[in-house]
PDB file of C-alpha atoms in Angstrom:
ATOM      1  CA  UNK J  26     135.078 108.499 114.358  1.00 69.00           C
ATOM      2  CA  UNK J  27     133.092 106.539 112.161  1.00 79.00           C
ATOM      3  CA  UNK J  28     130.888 108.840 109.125  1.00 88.00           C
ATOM      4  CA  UNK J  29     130.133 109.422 105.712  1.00 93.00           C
ATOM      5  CA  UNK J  30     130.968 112.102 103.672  1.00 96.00           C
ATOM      6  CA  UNK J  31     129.272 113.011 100.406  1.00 97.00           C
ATOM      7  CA  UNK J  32     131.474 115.940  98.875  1.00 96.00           C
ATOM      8  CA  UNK J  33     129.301 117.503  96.616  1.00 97.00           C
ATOM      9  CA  UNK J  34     126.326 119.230  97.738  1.00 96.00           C
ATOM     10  CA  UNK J  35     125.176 119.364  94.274  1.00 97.00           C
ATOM     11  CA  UNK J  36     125.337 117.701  90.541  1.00 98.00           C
ATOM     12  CA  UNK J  37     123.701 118.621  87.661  1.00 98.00           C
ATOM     13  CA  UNK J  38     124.264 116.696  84.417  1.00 98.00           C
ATOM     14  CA  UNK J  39     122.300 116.597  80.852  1.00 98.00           C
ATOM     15  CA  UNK J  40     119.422 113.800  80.497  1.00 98.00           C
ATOM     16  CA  UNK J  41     121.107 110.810  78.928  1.00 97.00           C
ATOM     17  CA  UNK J  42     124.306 111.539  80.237  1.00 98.00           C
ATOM     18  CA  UNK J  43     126.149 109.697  82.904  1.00 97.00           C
ATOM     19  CA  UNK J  44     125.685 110.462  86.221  1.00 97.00           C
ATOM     20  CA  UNK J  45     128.009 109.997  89.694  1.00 98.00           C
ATOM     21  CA  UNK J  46     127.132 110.707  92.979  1.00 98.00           C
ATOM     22  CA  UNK J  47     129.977 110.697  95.468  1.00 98.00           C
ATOM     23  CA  UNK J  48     130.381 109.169  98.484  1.00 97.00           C
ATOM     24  CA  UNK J  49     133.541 108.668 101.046  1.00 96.00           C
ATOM     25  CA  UNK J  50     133.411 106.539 104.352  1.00 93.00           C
ATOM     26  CA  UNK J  51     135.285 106.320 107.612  1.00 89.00           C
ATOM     27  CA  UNK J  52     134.630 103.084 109.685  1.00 80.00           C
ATOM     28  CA  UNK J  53     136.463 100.652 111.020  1.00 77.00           C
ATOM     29  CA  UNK J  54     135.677  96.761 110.653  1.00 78.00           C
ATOM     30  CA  UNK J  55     134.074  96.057 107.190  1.00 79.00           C
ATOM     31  CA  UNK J  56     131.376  98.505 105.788  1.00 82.00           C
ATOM     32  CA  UNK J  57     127.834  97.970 105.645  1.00 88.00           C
ATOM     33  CA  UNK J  58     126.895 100.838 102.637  1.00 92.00           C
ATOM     34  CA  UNK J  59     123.529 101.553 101.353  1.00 95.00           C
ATOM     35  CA  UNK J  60     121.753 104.861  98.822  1.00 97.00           C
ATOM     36  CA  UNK J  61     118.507 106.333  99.408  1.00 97.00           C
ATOM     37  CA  UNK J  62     116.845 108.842  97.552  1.00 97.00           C
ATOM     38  CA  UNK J  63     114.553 111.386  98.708  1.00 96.00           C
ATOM     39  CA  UNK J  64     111.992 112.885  96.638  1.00 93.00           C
ATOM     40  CA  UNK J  65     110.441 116.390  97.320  1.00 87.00           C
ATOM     41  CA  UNK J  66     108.130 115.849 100.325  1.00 79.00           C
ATOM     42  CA  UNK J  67     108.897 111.860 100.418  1.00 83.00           C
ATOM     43  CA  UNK J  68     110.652 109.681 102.381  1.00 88.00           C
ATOM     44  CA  UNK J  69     113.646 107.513 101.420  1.00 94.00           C
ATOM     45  CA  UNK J  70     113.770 105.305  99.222  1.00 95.00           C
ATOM     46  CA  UNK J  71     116.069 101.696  99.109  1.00 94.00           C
ATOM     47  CA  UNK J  72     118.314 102.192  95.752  1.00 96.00           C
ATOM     48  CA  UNK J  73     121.089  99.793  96.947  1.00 95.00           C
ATOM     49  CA  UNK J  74     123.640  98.188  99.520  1.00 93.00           C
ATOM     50  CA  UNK J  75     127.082  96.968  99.815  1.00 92.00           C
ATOM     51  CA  UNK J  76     127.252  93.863 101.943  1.00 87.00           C
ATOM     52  CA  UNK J  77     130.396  91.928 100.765  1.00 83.00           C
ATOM     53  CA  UNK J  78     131.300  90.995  97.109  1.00 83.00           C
ATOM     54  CA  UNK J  79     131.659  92.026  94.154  1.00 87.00           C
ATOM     55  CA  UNK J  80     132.616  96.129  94.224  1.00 91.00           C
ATOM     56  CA  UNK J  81     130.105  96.663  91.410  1.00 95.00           C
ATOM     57  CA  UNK J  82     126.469  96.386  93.180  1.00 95.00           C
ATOM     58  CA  UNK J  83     123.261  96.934  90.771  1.00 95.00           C
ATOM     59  CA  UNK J  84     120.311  98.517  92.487  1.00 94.00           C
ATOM     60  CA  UNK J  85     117.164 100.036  91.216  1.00 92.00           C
ATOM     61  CA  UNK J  86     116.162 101.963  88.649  1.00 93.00           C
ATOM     62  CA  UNK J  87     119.555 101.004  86.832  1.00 95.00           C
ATOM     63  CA  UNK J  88     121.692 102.620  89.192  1.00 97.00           C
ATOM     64  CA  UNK J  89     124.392 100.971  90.250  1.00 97.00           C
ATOM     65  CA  UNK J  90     127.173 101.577  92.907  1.00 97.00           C
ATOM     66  CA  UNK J  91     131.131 100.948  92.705  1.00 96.00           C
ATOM     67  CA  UNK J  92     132.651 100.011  96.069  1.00 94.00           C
ATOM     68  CA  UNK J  93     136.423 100.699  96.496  1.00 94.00           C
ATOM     69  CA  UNK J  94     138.108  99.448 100.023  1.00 91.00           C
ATOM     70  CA  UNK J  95     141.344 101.341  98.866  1.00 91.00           C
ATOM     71  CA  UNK J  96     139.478 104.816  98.547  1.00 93.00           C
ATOM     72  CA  UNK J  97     136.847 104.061 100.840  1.00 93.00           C
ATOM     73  CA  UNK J  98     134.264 105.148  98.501  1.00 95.00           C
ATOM     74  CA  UNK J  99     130.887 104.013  97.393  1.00 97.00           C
ATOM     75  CA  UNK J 100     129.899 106.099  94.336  1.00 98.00           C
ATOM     76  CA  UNK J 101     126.544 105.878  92.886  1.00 98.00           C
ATOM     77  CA  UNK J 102     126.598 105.493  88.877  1.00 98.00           C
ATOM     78  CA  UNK J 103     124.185 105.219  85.909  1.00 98.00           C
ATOM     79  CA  UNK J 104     125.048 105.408  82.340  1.00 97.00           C
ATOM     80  CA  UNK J 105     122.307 107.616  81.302  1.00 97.00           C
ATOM     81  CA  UNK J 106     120.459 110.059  83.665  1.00 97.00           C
ATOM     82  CA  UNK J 107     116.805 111.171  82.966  1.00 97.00           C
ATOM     83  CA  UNK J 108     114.887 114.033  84.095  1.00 97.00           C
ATOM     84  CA  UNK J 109     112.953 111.851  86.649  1.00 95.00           C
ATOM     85  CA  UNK J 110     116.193 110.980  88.476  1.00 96.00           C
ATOM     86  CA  UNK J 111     116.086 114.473  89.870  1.00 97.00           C
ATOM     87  CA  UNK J 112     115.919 114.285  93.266  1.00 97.00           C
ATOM     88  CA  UNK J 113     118.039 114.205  96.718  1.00 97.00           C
ATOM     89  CA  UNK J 114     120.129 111.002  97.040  1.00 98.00           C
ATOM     90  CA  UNK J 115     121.871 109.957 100.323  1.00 98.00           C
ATOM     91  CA  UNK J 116     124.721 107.689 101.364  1.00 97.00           C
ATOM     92  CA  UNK J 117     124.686 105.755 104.544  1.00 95.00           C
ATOM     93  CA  UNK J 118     126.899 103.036 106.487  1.00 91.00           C
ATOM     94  CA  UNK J 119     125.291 100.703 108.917  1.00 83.00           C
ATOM     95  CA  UNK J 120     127.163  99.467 111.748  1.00 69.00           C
ATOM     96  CA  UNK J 121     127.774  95.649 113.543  1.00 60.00           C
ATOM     97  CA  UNK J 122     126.333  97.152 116.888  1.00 58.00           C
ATOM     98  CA  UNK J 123     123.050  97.577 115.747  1.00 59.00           C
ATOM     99  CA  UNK J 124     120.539  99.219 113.078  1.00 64.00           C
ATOM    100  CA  UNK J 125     121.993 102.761 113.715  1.00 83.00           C
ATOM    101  CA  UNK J 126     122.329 104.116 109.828  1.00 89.00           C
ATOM    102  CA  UNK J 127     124.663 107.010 109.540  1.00 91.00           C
ATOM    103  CA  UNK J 128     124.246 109.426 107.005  1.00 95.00           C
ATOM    104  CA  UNK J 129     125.886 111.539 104.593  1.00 96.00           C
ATOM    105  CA  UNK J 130     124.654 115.323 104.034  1.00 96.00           C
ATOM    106  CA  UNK J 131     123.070 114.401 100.932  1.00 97.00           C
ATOM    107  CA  UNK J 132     123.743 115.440  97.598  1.00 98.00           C
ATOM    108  CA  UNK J 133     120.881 117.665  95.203  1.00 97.00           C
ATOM    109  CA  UNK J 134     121.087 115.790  91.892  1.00 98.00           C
ATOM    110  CA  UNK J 135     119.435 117.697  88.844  1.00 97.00           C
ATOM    111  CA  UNK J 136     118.843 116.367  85.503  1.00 97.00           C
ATOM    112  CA  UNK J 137     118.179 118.562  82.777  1.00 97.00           C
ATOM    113  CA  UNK J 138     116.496 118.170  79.542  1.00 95.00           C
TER     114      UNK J 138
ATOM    115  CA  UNK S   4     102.451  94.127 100.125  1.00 66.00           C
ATOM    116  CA  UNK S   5     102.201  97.908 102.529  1.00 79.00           C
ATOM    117  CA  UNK S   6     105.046 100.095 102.964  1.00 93.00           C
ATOM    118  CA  UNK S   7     105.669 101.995 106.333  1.00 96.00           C
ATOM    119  CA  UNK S   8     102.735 104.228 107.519  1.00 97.00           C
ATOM    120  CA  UNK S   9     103.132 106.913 109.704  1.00 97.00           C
ATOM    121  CA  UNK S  10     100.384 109.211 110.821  1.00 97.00           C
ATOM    122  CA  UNK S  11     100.006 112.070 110.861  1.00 97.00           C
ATOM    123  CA  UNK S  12     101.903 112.934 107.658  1.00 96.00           C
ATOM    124  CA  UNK S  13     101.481 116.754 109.098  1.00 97.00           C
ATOM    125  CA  UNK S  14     101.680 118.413 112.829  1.00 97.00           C
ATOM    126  CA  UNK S  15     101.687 122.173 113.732  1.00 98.00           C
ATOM    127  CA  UNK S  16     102.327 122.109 117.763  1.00 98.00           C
ATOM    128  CA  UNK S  17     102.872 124.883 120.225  1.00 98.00           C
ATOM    129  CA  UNK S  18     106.005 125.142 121.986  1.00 98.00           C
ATOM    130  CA  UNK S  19     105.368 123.597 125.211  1.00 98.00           C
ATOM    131  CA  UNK S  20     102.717 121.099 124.205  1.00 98.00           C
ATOM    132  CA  UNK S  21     103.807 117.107 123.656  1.00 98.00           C
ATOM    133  CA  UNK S  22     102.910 115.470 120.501  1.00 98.00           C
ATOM    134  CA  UNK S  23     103.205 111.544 119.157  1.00 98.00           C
ATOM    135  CA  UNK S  24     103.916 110.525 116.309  1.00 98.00           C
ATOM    136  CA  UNK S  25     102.752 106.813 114.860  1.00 98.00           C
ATOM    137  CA  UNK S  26     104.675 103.909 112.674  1.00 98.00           C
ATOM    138  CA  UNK S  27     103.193 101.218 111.342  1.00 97.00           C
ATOM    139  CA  UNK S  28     105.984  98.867 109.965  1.00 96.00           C
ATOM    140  CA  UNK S  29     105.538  97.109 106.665  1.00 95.00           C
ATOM    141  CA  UNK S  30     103.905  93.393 107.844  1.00 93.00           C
ATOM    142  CA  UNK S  31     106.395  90.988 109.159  1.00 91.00           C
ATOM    143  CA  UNK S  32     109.039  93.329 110.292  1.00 91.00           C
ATOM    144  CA  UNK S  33     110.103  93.591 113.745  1.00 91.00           C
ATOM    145  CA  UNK S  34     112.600  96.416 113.776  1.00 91.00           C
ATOM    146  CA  UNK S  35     111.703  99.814 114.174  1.00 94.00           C
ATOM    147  CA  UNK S  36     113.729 103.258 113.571  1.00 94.00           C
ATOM    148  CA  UNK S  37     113.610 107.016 113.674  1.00 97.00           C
ATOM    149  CA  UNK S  38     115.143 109.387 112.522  1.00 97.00           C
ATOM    150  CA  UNK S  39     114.821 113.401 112.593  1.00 98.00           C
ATOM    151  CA  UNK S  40     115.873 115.378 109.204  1.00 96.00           C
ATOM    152  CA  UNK S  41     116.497 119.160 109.206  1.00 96.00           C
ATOM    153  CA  UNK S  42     117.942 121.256 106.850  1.00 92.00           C
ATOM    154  CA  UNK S  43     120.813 122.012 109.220  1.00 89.00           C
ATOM    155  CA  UNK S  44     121.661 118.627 110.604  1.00 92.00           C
ATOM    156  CA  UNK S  45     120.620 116.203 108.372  1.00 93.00           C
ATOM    157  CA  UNK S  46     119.356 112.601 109.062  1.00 95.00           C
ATOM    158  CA  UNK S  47     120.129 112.047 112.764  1.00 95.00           C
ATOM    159  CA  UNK S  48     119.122 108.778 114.226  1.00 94.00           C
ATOM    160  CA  UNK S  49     116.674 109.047 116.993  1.00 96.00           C
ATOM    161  CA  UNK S  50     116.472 105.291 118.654  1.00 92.00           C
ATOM    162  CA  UNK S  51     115.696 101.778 117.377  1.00 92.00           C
ATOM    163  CA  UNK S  52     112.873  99.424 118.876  1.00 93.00           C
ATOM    164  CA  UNK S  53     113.143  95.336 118.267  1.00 91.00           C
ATOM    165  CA  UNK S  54     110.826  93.224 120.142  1.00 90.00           C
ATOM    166  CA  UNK S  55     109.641  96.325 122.383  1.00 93.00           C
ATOM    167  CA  UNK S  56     112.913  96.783 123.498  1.00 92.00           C
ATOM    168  CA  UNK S  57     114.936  99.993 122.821  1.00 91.00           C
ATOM    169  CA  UNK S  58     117.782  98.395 121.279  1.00 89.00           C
ATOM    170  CA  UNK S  59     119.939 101.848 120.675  1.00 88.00           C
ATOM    171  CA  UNK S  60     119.589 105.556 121.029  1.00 91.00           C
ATOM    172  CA  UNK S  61     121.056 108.526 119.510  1.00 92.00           C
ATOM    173  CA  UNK S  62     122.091 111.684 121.114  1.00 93.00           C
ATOM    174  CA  UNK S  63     119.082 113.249 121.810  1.00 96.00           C
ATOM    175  CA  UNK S  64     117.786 114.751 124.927  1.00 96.00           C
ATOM    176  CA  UNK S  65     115.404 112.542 127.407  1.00 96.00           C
ATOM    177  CA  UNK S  66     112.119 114.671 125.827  1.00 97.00           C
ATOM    178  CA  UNK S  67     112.367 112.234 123.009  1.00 98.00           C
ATOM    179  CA  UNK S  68     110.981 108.727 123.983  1.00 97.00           C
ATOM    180  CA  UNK S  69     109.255 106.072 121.808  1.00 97.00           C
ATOM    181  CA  UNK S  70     107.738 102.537 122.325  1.00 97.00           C
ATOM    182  CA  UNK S  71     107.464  99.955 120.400  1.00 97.00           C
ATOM    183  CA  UNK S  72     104.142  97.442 120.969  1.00 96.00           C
ATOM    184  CA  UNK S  73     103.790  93.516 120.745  1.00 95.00           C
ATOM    185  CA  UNK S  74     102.373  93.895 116.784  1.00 94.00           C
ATOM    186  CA  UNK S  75     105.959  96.190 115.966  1.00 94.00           C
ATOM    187  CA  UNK S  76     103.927  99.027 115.761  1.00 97.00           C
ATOM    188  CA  UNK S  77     106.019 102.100 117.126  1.00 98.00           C
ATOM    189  CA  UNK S  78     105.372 105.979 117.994  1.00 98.00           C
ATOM    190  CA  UNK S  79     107.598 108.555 119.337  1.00 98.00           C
ATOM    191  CA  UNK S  80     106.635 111.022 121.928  1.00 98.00           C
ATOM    192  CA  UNK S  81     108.043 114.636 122.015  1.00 98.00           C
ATOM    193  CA  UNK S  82     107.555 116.216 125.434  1.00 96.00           C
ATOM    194  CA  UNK S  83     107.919 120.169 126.273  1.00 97.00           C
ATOM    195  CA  UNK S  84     108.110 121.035 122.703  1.00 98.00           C
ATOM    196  CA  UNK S  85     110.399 123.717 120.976  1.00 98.00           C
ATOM    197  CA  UNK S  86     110.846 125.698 117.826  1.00 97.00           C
ATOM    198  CA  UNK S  87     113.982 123.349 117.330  1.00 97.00           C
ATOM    199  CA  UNK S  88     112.453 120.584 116.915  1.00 98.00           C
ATOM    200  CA  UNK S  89     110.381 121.197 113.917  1.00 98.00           C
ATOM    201  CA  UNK S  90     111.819 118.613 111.457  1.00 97.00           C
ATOM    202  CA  UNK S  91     110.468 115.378 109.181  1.00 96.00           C
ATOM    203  CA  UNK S  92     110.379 112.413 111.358  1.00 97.00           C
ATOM    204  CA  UNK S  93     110.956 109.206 109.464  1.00 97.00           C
ATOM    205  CA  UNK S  94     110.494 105.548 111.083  1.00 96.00           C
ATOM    206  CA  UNK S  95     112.222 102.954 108.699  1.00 95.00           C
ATOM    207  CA  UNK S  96     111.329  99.090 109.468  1.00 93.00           C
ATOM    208  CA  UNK S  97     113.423  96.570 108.451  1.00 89.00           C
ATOM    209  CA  UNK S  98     112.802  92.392 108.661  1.00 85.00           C
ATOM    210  CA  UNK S  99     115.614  91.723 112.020  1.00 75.00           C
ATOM    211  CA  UNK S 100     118.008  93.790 113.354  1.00 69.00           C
ATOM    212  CA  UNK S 101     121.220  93.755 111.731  1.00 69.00           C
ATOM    213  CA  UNK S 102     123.853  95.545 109.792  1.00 67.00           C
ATOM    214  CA  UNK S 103     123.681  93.854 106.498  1.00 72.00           C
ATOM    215  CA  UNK S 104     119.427  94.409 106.489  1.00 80.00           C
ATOM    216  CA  UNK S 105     118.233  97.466 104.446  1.00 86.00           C
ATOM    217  CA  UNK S 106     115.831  99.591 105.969  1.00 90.00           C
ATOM    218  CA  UNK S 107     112.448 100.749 104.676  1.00 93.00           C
ATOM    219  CA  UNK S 108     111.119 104.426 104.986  1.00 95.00           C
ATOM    220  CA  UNK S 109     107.803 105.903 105.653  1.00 96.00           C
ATOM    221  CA  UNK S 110     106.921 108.911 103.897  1.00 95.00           C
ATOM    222  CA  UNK S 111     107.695 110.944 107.473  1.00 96.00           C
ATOM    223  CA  UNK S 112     105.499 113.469 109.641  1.00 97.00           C
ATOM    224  CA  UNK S 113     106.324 117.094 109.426  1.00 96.00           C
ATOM    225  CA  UNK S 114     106.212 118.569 112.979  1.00 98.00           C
ATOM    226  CA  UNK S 115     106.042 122.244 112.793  1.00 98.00           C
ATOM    227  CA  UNK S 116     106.614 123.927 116.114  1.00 98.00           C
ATOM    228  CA  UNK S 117     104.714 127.449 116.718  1.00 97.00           C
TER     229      UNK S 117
END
């Protein structure tokens, strides 16, 4: 069965520090991968997508997401978190047959001062 | 340029009544989604609309129907409502239907059902 699996249902980290949000994939054919984030009482937001390429894709808001075919995974990165990155961030795969996104469980990421 | 609009942003509904819910897509796009979000399930993927044709459909019972019209504007109708289905609808538009096309969100309707 094709899904998504983000392990961690939360991740808290200092301001400034690095942050990664995980994200695992089961699919078969090549993966179409994309984050959202969700702020409180929001919809989603477009942070970034994996088409083909280079591994390392740079989205918005300096994230930036490493895609790994070996591990199937599709980890969301930036160097230095701030407080306003707070929020709920989601991991989804897109497949050939149509615009069906499948999503992970989401992952609570909290940035502290 | 205008991101997706949905209206309402809120609902509180009966159990038994029918409600619809609206999506405007952002200008220029011709693909339509929704998509349900609970606290217990998650994101689940109601059905997607391109050129007023239902192009796919998730696992949902027949109560949930949509439409999509000639200018891409889409709503959803819930029929026979129940406490269950209290959730954040989202529609997400995107320029053509496709796998490698990211989709853009609208800031959702909360249904609450009474």
């Amino acid at each position: 069965a094709q899904s998504v699996a983000q392990p961690e249902d939360q991740v808290n980290v200092a301001e400034g520090n690095p942050l990664t949000v995980k994200c695992t994939y089961s699919v078969s054919g090549n993966p179409y991968l994309f984050w959202y984030v969700q702020y409180p009482n929001r919809g989603l937001q477009f942070l970034l997508k994996y088409i083909t390429g280079d591994n390392l894709v740079k989205g918005s808001y300096g994230f930036e997401a490493e895609f790994n075919k070996s591990q199937t995974s599709f980890h969301l990165k930036k160097p230095s978190a701030l407080v306003s990155d707070s929020a709920l961030y989601f991991c989804a795969v897109r497949f050939a047959q149509g615009g069906k996104l499948i999503f992970g469980q989401g992952t609570e990421l909290s940035v502290k001062p | 340029k205008a991101g997706v609009t949905q209206t309402p942003r809120y609902l509180i509904k009966t159990r038994g009544q029918q409600v619809t819910l609206s999506c405007s897509p952002i200008s220029g796009h011709r693909s339509v989604s929704w998509y349900q979000q609970t606290p217990g399930q998650g994101l689940q993927f109601l059905f997607e609309y391109f050129s007023e044709t239902q192009r796919n459909k998730g696992n949902f019972p027949g109560r949930f129907s949509g439409r999509q019209f000639s200018n891409s504007r889409s709503e959803m109708n819930v029929s026979t409502l129940e406490l269950g289905d209290s959730a954040l609808y989202l529609c997400a538009s995107s320029l053509r239907q496709g796998e490698s096309t990211e989709a853009f969100f609208g800031q959702g309707t909360r249904l609450t059902v009474v």
